[in-house]
Coordinates of C-alpha atoms in Angstrom, one line a residue:
Chain A
M93 CA -60.3 -48.3 4.5
N94 CA -57.4 -49.6 6.4
Q95 CA -55.0 -47.8 4.1
Q96 CA -55.9 -44.3 5.0
L97 CA -55.7 -45.1 8.6
A98 CA -52.5 -47.2 8.4
G99 CA -50.3 -44.1 8.8
Y100 CA -51.5 -43.6 12.3
A101 CA -50.3 -47.0 13.5
P102 CA -47.9 -46.8 16.3
A103 CA -44.2 -46.8 15.6
P104 CA -42.1 -49.6 16.9
V105 CA -41.0 -49.1 20.4
A106 CA -37.6 -47.4 20.8
A107 CA -37.7 -45.9 24.2
R108 CA -39.6 -46.0 27.5
M109 CA -41.7 -43.0 26.5
E110 CA -42.4 -41.7 22.9
N111 CA -44.6 -39.2 21.3
H112 CA -47.4 -40.4 19.1
G113 CA -48.2 -37.3 17.2
H114 CA -48.2 -34.1 19.3
H115 CA -50.8 -34.9 21.8
M116 CA -50.3 -38.5 22.9
V117 CA -47.5 -40.3 24.7
K118 CA -46.8 -44.0 24.3
V119 CA -45.2 -45.7 27.3
A120 CA -43.6 -49.1 27.1
M121 CA -44.6 -50.7 30.4
Q122 CA -42.7 -53.5 32.0
T123 CA -42.9 -55.3 35.3
G124 CA -41.0 -53.7 38.0
N125 CA -40.8 -50.4 36.3
D126 CA -44.1 -48.7 37.4
L127 CA -45.5 -45.5 36.2
L128 CA -47.3 -42.8 38.0
A129 CA -49.8 -41.0 35.8
R130 CA -52.6 -38.5 36.3
V131 CA -55.9 -40.2 37.1
G132 CA -58.0 -40.5 34.0
S133 CA -55.2 -39.8 31.5
M134 CA -55.2 -43.3 30.0
V135 CA -56.7 -43.5 26.5
A136 CA -55.7 -47.0 25.4
Y137 CA -53.4 -49.8 26.4
E138 CA -52.2 -53.1 24.9
G139 CA -51.0 -55.9 27.1
F140 CA -51.6 -56.5 30.7
V141 CA -51.5 -53.2 32.6
Q142 CA -53.2 -52.7 36.0
Y143 CA -54.1 -49.5 37.6
E144 CA -54.2 -48.7 41.3
P145 CA -56.1 -45.5 41.9
N146 CA -54.3 -44.4 45.0
P147 CA -51.5 -46.5 46.3
P148 CA -50.9 -46.2 50.0
A149 CA -47.4 -45.0 49.6
V150 CA -48.5 -42.2 47.3
R151 CA -51.4 -41.2 49.4
Q152 CA -49.5 -39.6 52.1
I153 CA -47.8 -37.3 49.7
A154 CA -50.8 -36.8 47.5
R155 CA -52.6 -35.5 50.5
D156 CA -50.6 -32.4 50.0
W157 CA -51.3 -32.3 46.3
I158 CA -53.1 -29.0 46.0
T159 CA -53.2 -28.0 42.4
G160 CA -56.4 -26.2 42.4
E161 CA -57.9 -28.7 39.9
G162 CA -57.2 -31.7 42.0
A163 CA -55.0 -34.0 40.0
P164 CA -54.4 -37.2 42.0
L165 CA -52.1 -39.9 40.7
M166 CA -52.6 -43.5 39.7
K167 CA -50.0 -46.1 39.7
C168 CA -49.8 -48.2 36.5
S169 CA -47.9 -51.5 36.5
G170 CA -47.7 -54.5 34.2
D171 CA -46.4 -55.3 30.7
G172 CA -47.6 -53.6 27.6
L173 CA -48.1 -50.4 25.8
L174 CA -49.9 -47.6 27.5
Y175 CA -51.2 -44.5 25.7
L176 CA -51.8 -41.3 27.7
A177 CA -53.3 -38.0 26.7
D178 CA -54.8 -35.0 28.4
Y179 CA -57.7 -33.4 26.5
G180 CA -55.6 -32.7 23.4
A181 CA -52.9 -30.9 25.1
D182 CA -49.4 -31.1 23.7
V183 CA -47.2 -33.6 25.4
V184 CA -43.6 -33.0 26.1
I185 CA -41.4 -36.0 27.0
I186 CA -38.2 -35.6 28.9
N187 CA -35.6 -38.2 29.7
L188 CA -34.2 -36.8 33.0
A189 CA -31.0 -38.8 33.1
G190 CA -30.0 -37.3 36.4
D191 CA -31.3 -33.8 35.9
S192 CA -34.1 -32.4 38.0
L193 CA -37.1 -30.3 37.1
S194 CA -39.8 -28.5 39.0
V195 CA -43.2 -29.0 37.3
N196 CA -46.4 -27.2 37.9
G197 CA -48.8 -29.8 39.3
T198 CA -51.5 -29.3 36.6
N199 CA -48.9 -29.8 33.8
L200 CA -47.5 -33.1 35.0
L201 CA -48.9 -36.1 33.0
A202 CA -46.8 -39.1 34.0
F203 CA -43.5 -40.0 35.3
D204 CA -41.5 -43.1 36.3
A205 CA -42.2 -44.3 39.8
S206 CA -38.5 -44.8 40.3
L207 CA -37.8 -41.1 40.2
Q208 CA -37.4 -39.1 43.4
W209 CA -40.3 -36.7 43.6
G210 CA -42.0 -34.6 46.1
V211 CA -44.5 -31.8 46.4
E212 CA -43.1 -28.5 47.4
R213 CA -44.4 -25.1 47.8
V214 CA -42.9 -22.3 45.9
K215 CA -41.0 -20.1 48.3
G216 CA -41.8 -16.5 48.4
L217 CA -45.3 -17.0 47.1
A218 CA -46.8 -18.1 50.3
K219 CA -47.8 -14.6 51.2
F220 CA -50.0 -14.3 48.1
A221 CA -53.8 -14.6 48.3
G222 CA -55.4 -17.9 49.4
Q223 CA -53.5 -20.7 47.8
G224 CA -49.9 -20.8 47.1
L225 CA -48.4 -22.3 44.0
W226 CA -47.6 -25.9 44.4
N227 CA -45.3 -27.8 42.2
I228 CA -43.7 -31.3 41.9
K229 CA -40.0 -31.6 41.9
V230 CA -38.8 -34.7 40.1
S231 CA -35.2 -35.9 39.7
G232 CA -33.2 -39.0 39.0
Q233 CA -32.9 -41.5 36.2
G234 CA -36.2 -41.8 34.3
W235 CA -38.8 -40.3 32.1
V236 CA -41.3 -37.5 32.6
A237 CA -44.2 -36.4 30.4
L238 CA -45.5 -32.9 30.7
T239 CA -48.6 -31.4 29.1
S240 CA -48.8 -28.0 27.5
R241 CA -51.7 -26.1 26.1
G242 CA -50.1 -25.3 22.8
T243 CA -46.5 -25.6 21.8
P244 CA -44.4 -24.5 24.7
I245 CA -41.4 -22.2 24.7
V246 CA -38.2 -22.7 26.6
V247 CA -36.4 -19.5 27.7
D248 CA -32.9 -19.4 29.1
C249 CA -33.0 -17.5 32.4
G250 CA -29.3 -16.7 32.7
R251 CA -29.1 -14.3 29.8
G252 CA -28.1 -10.9 30.8
E253 CA -28.6 -9.4 34.2
D254 CA -32.3 -9.0 33.9
E255 CA -34.6 -11.4 35.6
T256 CA -37.3 -13.4 33.9
Y257 CA -40.9 -12.8 34.9
V258 CA -43.6 -15.3 34.2
D259 CA -47.4 -15.3 34.4
P260 CA -48.1 -18.1 36.9
D261 CA -51.0 -19.3 34.9
A262 CA -48.7 -20.0 31.9
L263 CA -45.8 -21.6 33.8
I264 CA -45.1 -25.2 33.1
A265 CA -41.7 -26.1 34.5
W266 CA -38.4 -24.6 35.5
S267 CA -35.0 -25.7 36.7
P268 CA -35.1 -26.2 40.5
N269 CA -31.8 -24.3 41.1
L270 CA -33.4 -21.0 39.9
K271 CA -34.3 -18.5 42.6
V272 CA -38.0 -17.8 42.6
K273 CA -39.7 -14.8 44.0
G274 CA -43.0 -13.3 43.6
K275 CA -43.7 -9.9 42.1
R276 CA -46.8 -8.0 42.2
S277 CA -47.3 -5.2 39.7
F278 CA -50.3 -4.1 41.6
R279 CA -51.5 -0.6 41.7
A280 CA -54.4 1.2 43.3
G281 CA -55.7 1.7 39.8
S282 CA -56.6 -2.0 39.6
L283 CA -59.3 -1.5 42.2
I284 CA -61.2 0.9 40.0
G285 CA -61.0 -1.1 36.9
R286 CA -57.9 0.3 35.5
G287 CA -55.6 -2.7 36.0
S288 CA -53.4 -4.1 33.3
G289 CA -54.6 -7.6 33.8
E290 CA -51.2 -8.7 35.0
A291 CA -51.4 -8.6 38.8
Y292 CA -48.8 -11.2 39.8
Q293 CA -45.7 -12.5 38.2
M294 CA -43.1 -15.0 39.3
G295 CA -39.5 -13.8 38.9
F296 CA -36.7 -16.2 38.1
S297 CA -33.0 -15.5 38.4
G298 CA -30.0 -17.7 38.1
E299 CA -28.8 -20.2 35.6
G300 CA -31.5 -22.4 34.1
I301 CA -34.5 -22.7 31.9
V302 CA -38.2 -21.8 32.2
V303 CA -40.9 -23.6 30.2
V304 CA -44.0 -21.6 29.4
Q305 CA -47.2 -22.5 27.5
P306 CA -49.0 -20.1 25.1
S307 CA -52.2 -20.3 27.1
E308 CA -53.2 -19.2 30.5
D309 CA -55.2 -21.6 32.6
S310 CA -58.5 -20.1 33.3
T311 CA -58.5 -20.9 37.0
D312 CA -58.3 -17.7 38.9
R313 CA -55.3 -18.8 41.0
L314 CA -53.0 -15.9 42.0
R315 CA -55.1 -13.3 40.5
I316 CA -57.3 -11.0 42.5
R317 CA -58.7 -8.8 39.8
S318 CA -58.2 -8.8 36.1
Chain B
M143 CA -51.8 -21.1 -0.8
H144 CA -52.2 -17.6 -1.7
A145 CA -50.1 -16.2 1.1
A146 CA -47.2 -15.4 -1.1
Q147 CA -48.7 -12.5 -2.9
T148 CA -51.6 -11.6 -0.6
I149 CA -50.1 -11.2 2.8
V150 CA -49.2 -7.6 3.3
A151 CA -45.7 -8.3 4.6
P152 CA -44.9 -11.7 5.9
L153 CA -43.0 -11.2 9.1
N154 CA -39.7 -12.4 10.0
Q155 CA -40.2 -16.2 10.3
P156 CA -37.2 -17.8 11.8
G157 CA -35.9 -20.3 9.3
Q158 CA -38.0 -18.9 6.4
Q159 CA -40.8 -21.3 6.8
P160 CA -44.3 -20.8 5.7
P161 CA -46.4 -19.6 8.6
Q162 CA -48.4 -22.8 8.9
Q163 CA -45.2 -24.7 9.6
P164 CA -44.3 -25.3 13.2
Q165 CA -41.3 -23.2 14.0
F166 CA -39.7 -25.8 16.1
G167 CA -38.2 -29.1 15.4
Q168 CA -35.4 -28.3 12.9
P169 CA -36.2 -30.8 10.3
S170 CA -33.0 -30.3 8.5
A171 CA -30.7 -30.9 11.5
P172 CA -29.4 -34.4 11.7
P173 CA -31.2 -36.4 14.3
P174 CA -29.4 -36.5 17.6
P175 CA -28.1 -39.9 18.7
G176 CA -30.7 -42.4 19.6
Y177 CA -32.0 -43.4 22.9
G178 CA -29.6 -45.3 24.9
Q179 CA -26.7 -44.7 22.6
P180 CA -25.4 -41.3 23.5
S181 CA -21.8 -42.0 22.5
A182 CA -22.1 -45.2 20.6
P183 CA -21.5 -45.4 16.8
P184 CA -24.6 -45.1 14.7
P185 CA -26.8 -48.2 14.7
P186 CA -26.2 -50.7 11.8
G187 CA -27.9 -49.5 8.7
Y188 CA -28.3 -46.0 10.0
G189 CA -28.6 -43.7 7.0
Q190 CA -29.2 -46.6 4.5
P191 CA -32.7 -45.6 3.4
S192 CA -32.7 -43.4 0.3
A193 CA -35.7 -41.5 1.4
P194 CA -34.9 -40.6 5.0
P195 CA -37.7 -41.1 7.3
P196 CA -38.8 -38.3 9.6
P197 CA -36.2 -38.2 12.3
G198 CA -36.7 -40.9 14.7
Y199 CA -40.0 -42.1 13.4
G200 CA -39.9 -45.8 12.8
Q201 CA -36.2 -46.0 13.6
P202 CA -35.8 -48.7 16.1
S203 CA -32.4 -47.9 17.3
A204 CA -32.3 -49.4 20.7
P205 CA -33.9 -52.8 21.4
P206 CA -37.3 -52.6 23.0
P207 CA -37.3 -52.9 26.8
P208 CA -37.5 -56.5 27.9
G209 CA -40.9 -57.7 28.8
Y210 CA -42.6 -55.9 26.0
G211 CA -44.7 -58.6 24.4
Q212 CA -44.5 -57.6 20.7
Q213 CA -40.8 -57.7 20.4
S214 CA -40.9 -60.4 17.8
Q215 CA -42.9 -58.3 15.4
A216 CA -40.4 -55.4 15.4
P217 CA -38.5 -55.2 12.2
A218 CA -34.8 -55.7 12.1
P219 CA -32.7 -52.8 13.3
G220 CA -32.1 -50.2 10.7
Q221 CA -34.9 -51.1 8.4
I222 CA -37.9 -49.0 7.8
P223 CA -41.1 -50.7 8.8
G224 CA -43.3 -51.3 5.9
Q225 CA -46.1 -49.0 6.8
A226 CA -47.5 -46.1 4.9
P227 CA -46.0 -42.7 5.6
A228 CA -47.9 -41.3 8.5
P229 CA -50.1 -38.4 7.5
F230 CA -49.1 -36.4 10.6
A231 CA -45.5 -37.3 10.2
A232 CA -45.4 -35.8 6.7
G233 CA -46.6 -32.4 7.9
G234 CA -45.5 -32.1 11.4
A235 CA -41.8 -31.8 12.2
A236 CA -42.4 -32.5 15.9
Q237 CA -42.3 -36.2 15.7
A238 CA -40.5 -37.5 18.7
A239 CA -36.9 -37.3 17.6
P240 CA -34.7 -39.7 19.3
Q241 CA -33.5 -37.4 22.0
G242 CA -30.4 -37.3 24.0
A243 CA -30.6 -37.6 27.7
G244 CA -31.3 -34.8 30.0
V245 CA -33.7 -31.9 30.3
A246 CA -31.8 -29.6 28.0
A247 CA -31.7 -32.1 25.1
A248 CA -35.4 -33.0 25.5
L249 CA -36.4 -29.4 25.3
Q250 CA -34.1 -28.3 22.6
K251 CA -36.7 -28.1 19.9
Y252 CA -38.8 -25.7 22.0
R253 CA -36.0 -23.2 22.4
E254 CA -36.6 -19.6 22.0
A255 CA -35.9 -18.3 18.5
A256 CA -33.6 -15.4 18.9
T257 CA -33.5 -12.6 16.3
G258 CA -32.9 -9.0 16.6
Q259 CA -36.3 -8.1 15.2
R260 CA -38.9 -6.2 17.0
W261 CA -41.6 -8.8 16.5
T262 CA -40.6 -12.5 16.3
Q263 CA -43.0 -15.4 16.0
Q264 CA -41.7 -18.1 18.4
N265 CA -44.1 -20.7 17.3
E266 CA -47.6 -20.6 15.8
K267 CA -49.1 -19.6 19.1
L268 CA -46.5 -17.4 20.7
V269 CA -45.1 -14.0 19.7
R270 CA -42.2 -12.1 21.2
V271 CA -41.9 -8.4 21.0
D272 CA -38.6 -6.8 21.8
L273 CA -39.3 -3.4 23.3
G274 CA -35.7 -2.3 23.0
V275 CA -35.9 -2.3 19.2
G276 CA -37.7 0.8 18.1
G277 CA -38.3 1.9 21.7
Q278 CA -42.0 2.4 21.1
P279 CA -44.5 1.0 23.6
V280 CA -46.8 -1.8 22.6
L281 CA -50.5 -2.1 23.3
A282 CA -51.7 -5.6 24.0
R283 CA -54.8 -7.2 25.2
Q284 CA -55.0 -7.3 28.9
G285 CA -53.6 -10.4 30.5
S286 CA -52.0 -11.7 27.3
M287 CA -48.4 -11.6 28.7
V288 CA -47.1 -15.0 29.5
L289 CA -43.4 -14.1 30.2
Y290 CA -41.1 -11.2 30.1
Q291 CA -37.5 -10.4 30.6
G292 CA -36.1 -7.1 31.5
K293 CA -37.7 -4.0 32.9
V294 CA -41.1 -3.8 31.5
E295 CA -44.0 -1.8 32.9
F296 CA -47.6 -2.9 32.3
G297 CA -50.0 -0.1 32.6
Y298 CA -53.7 0.4 31.9
K299 CA -54.6 1.8 28.6
G300 CA -58.0 3.4 28.5
A301 CA -59.8 4.0 25.3
G302 CA -60.6 7.5 26.3
F303 CA -64.0 9.0 26.7
Q304 CA -64.9 9.0 23.0
G305 CA -63.4 5.6 22.5
R306 CA -65.6 4.1 25.2
I307 CA -68.7 5.7 23.7
V308 CA -67.8 4.4 20.2
G309 CA -66.8 1.0 21.6
N310 CA -70.0 0.6 23.5
A311 CA -72.1 1.5 20.6
T312 CA -70.3 -0.6 18.0
G313 CA -69.0 -3.5 20.0
Q314 CA -65.5 -2.9 18.7
E315 CA -63.7 -2.3 21.9
M316 CA -60.5 -3.7 23.2
Q317 CA -59.3 -4.0 26.8
L318 CA -55.8 -3.0 26.4
M319 CA -52.6 -2.6 28.4
R320 CA -49.5 -0.6 27.6
C321 CA -46.2 -2.5 27.7
S322 CA -43.4 0.0 27.9
G323 CA -39.8 -0.1 29.0
R324 CA -36.9 -2.2 27.9
G325 CA -37.0 -6.0 27.4
Q326 CA -38.7 -8.8 25.7
V327 CA -42.4 -9.7 26.2
F328 CA -43.9 -13.0 25.2
L329 CA -47.6 -12.7 24.2
A330 CA -50.1 -15.5 23.8
E331 CA -53.7 -16.0 24.5
E332 CA -55.8 -19.2 25.0
G333 CA -53.6 -21.1 22.6
T334 CA -55.0 -19.3 19.6
H335 CA -52.9 -19.0 16.4
L336 CA -51.1 -15.7 16.1
H337 CA -50.2 -13.9 13.0
P338 CA -48.1 -10.7 13.1
I339 CA -48.9 -8.5 10.1
E340 CA -46.5 -5.7 9.3
L341 CA -48.1 -2.6 7.9
Q342 CA -46.0 -0.2 5.9
G343 CA -48.2 2.7 5.4
D344 CA -51.2 0.5 4.3
A345 CA -54.2 -0.5 6.3
I346 CA -56.0 -3.6 7.4
C347 CA -59.4 -4.1 8.9
V348 CA -59.6 -6.5 11.8
S349 CA -62.4 -7.5 14.0
A350 CA -61.6 -6.0 17.4
E351 CA -61.9 -9.3 19.3
N352 CA -59.2 -10.8 17.1
V353 CA -56.6 -8.3 17.9
L354 CA -53.9 -9.4 20.3
A355 CA -51.4 -6.6 20.2
F356 CA -50.1 -3.8 18.0
D357 CA -47.6 -1.0 18.0
E358 CA -48.7 2.1 19.6
T359 CA -47.6 4.0 16.5
L360 CA -50.5 2.6 14.5
Q361 CA -53.7 4.5 14.3
H362 CA -56.9 2.6 14.8
E363 CA -60.5 3.6 14.3
V364 CA -63.8 1.9 14.1
R365 CA -65.3 1.7 10.6
R366 CA -68.8 0.8 9.5
I367 CA -69.5 -1.8 6.9
E368 CA -72.1 -0.6 4.4
G369 CA -75.1 -2.6 3.9
H370 CA -78.8 -2.8 4.7
G371 CA -81.1 -5.4 5.9
I372 CA -79.1 -6.5 8.9
P373 CA -81.2 -7.1 11.9
G374 CA -78.6 -5.5 14.3
G375 CA -78.4 -2.4 12.2
A376 CA -74.9 -2.4 10.9
L377 CA -71.5 -4.2 11.1
F378 CA -68.4 -2.5 12.4
V379 CA -64.7 -3.3 12.2
M380 CA -61.5 -1.9 13.5
Q381 CA -59.2 -0.4 11.0
F382 CA -55.4 -0.2 11.6
Q383 CA -53.3 2.2 9.6
G384 CA -49.7 3.4 9.6
T385 CA -46.3 1.8 10.0
G386 CA -46.0 -1.0 12.5
T387 CA -47.2 -4.4 13.3
V388 CA -50.5 -5.7 14.4
V389 CA -50.9 -9.3 15.8
V390 CA -54.1 -11.0 14.7
K391 CA -55.2 -14.1 16.5
T392 CA -57.4 -16.8 15.0
H393 CA -58.9 -19.9 16.4
G394 CA -57.3 -22.6 14.4
M395 CA -55.4 -22.3 11.2
P396 CA -57.0 -19.7 9.0
V397 CA -57.5 -19.5 5.3
V398 CA -56.3 -16.5 3.4
L399 CA -58.3 -15.9 0.2
P400 CA -57.5 -13.4 -2.5
V401 CA -60.3 -11.0 -3.3
T402 CA -62.0 -11.9 -6.6
P403 CA -65.3 -10.7 -7.9
T404 CA -67.0 -13.6 -6.2
T405 CA -65.5 -13.7 -2.7
F406 CA -67.9 -14.2 0.1
A407 CA -67.4 -14.9 3.8
D408 CA -69.5 -15.5 6.8
C409 CA -69.4 -12.4 8.9
H410 CA -68.9 -14.4 12.0
A411 CA -65.9 -16.3 10.7
V412 CA -64.0 -13.6 8.8
V413 CA -61.2 -12.1 10.9
A414 CA -59.4 -9.5 8.8
W415 CA -59.1 -8.1 5.4
S416 CA -56.9 -5.6 3.6
A417 CA -58.6 -2.2 3.9
A418 CA -58.3 -1.6 0.2
A419 CA -60.9 -4.2 -0.3
Q420 CA -64.5 -3.1 0.0
A421 CA -66.8 -5.2 2.1
I422 CA -70.5 -5.2 1.3
V423 CA -73.1 -7.0 3.2
S424 CA -75.0 -9.4 0.9
S425 CA -77.9 -10.8 2.7
Q426 CA -79.5 -13.6 1.0
V427 CA -83.1 -12.8 0.8
R428 CA -85.2 -15.8 -0.2
L429 CA -88.8 -15.1 0.5
R430 CA -89.9 -18.7 0.1
G431 CA -87.2 -20.1 2.3
N432 CA -87.7 -17.6 5.0
A433 CA -91.4 -18.0 4.9
Y434 CA -91.3 -21.7 5.3
G435 CA -88.7 -21.6 8.0
G436 CA -85.9 -24.1 7.4
S437 CA -83.3 -21.4 7.2
T438 CA -79.8 -22.4 6.2
G439 CA -78.3 -20.4 9.0
E440 CA -76.1 -18.5 6.5
S441 CA -78.1 -15.4 6.1
V442 CA -75.6 -12.6 6.6
N443 CA -72.6 -12.8 4.3
L444 CA -70.0 -10.3 3.4
Q445 CA -69.0 -9.8 -0.1
F446 CA -65.6 -8.4 -0.9
R447 CA -64.6 -6.3 -3.9
G448 CA -61.2 -4.9 -4.6
A449 CA -58.3 -4.8 -6.9
P450 CA -56.1 -7.9 -7.2
G451 CA -53.7 -8.2 -4.3
N452 CA -56.3 -7.8 -1.6
F453 CA -57.0 -10.6 0.7
I454 CA -59.3 -11.8 3.4
V455 CA -58.5 -14.0 6.4
V456 CA -61.1 -16.5 7.6
Q457 CA -60.8 -18.7 10.6
P458 CA -62.4 -22.1 11.0
F459 CA -64.5 -20.9 14.0
E460 CA -67.6 -18.9 14.0
V461 CA -67.9 -16.6 17.0

């Protein structure tokens, strides 16, 4: 019985964060190098790992954490192996190494506590209905794990003179140096049931990348009528 | 796998991989340098094993971080740990390759696949259509755009008066939008698997709810499946004909079966079939079983008849 399952044993640790399959991330925890992860994303751990649901230092910033779904963070500390997953979503692991990345709040699974991070509001989208789009900007030396509903695609933005437009529901992450603006392809026809289903897009211009997932979150953020 | 002779025209797969293979991950490329050694020479014993492991899997290049308690059990550097080959590692190329540092290196395997084709499958759940190639507009399910580059207009596409009547009566209606202009549009929906099927004058029958997008040059019409004894009256299907591409979506990886004299499919799970195959409703009438209750739940089946070369597509998901 053990033989069929032996292939799923974890690989030896080679890095701070590693994929185990497509949908799980394995984090090598050590004292003094804490991890911030989404609440409830832990599926297993080995060793001595402790979880603080809402550390005071995080709470001040987490007050602004408006992701629509409410995704507060927990702080994980200790020694051992920590396995994180998010309802079977694909997990993408990035070693930042000095780069920076803006991540949609719902798509952030975990990141090193030593990174600089902050919640920011996407400029130019504030005038849109109700909630704006909030995102987390992380930068520094460390690791980040993102989730994606399905295999993501990475598109270069700086190709040609044309801008890149993204459905906000499918957006995962982008380079922070890109210029973001909102675009509404909204016509009067939408009000009488003749809309194209694409009311708002976010336009990106400049040099950088945009990461998109092949699925649109069903929350009705940024969409008035489909 | 029957896909070789039964698919109408397998589309341009980047890298010539079978459609079930993930399109990313470049299994043939040499693994990038390991974690923590961007410029160092290869670790001792690198490349020793005769059967190379999946890139990065079980290849302890850097020492584990201090403080991790199982360090003593880790095998010597450069050796393959004596475990059975991982089932998922054998099939999936997306094992965590030892990645270089930085965002660009980490996301390298998810890069956009660039070809000059009109329809390009980016990965199994994303399709890109280049409106500049061919210049014809594309009709897509409303809201299925996830990203576009260039100047693309998204407009409402109504079914027309007759189309709405037929759609209402048969259930085979699609909420469409017209994508026109110049640029690339990425289409996906709900993480379903997408399959671009290129038609070259032939025809295919697809259930309307499994159509994601198609070229506007294709003609489509609602067809009725012959049969009797169905509680709802009859079954209907959308038939596409002409020259162009239709993108079919399935929940999960589908099975493509060749049509033989004894090919049956559940009418809820079958997604598409080549139009030259004839679908017949074969309801299983068992007086005793029905009288006693205890039905098997598999009452309405479709039987397919046709010349060799026809195929049906079945998804692992019953609507």
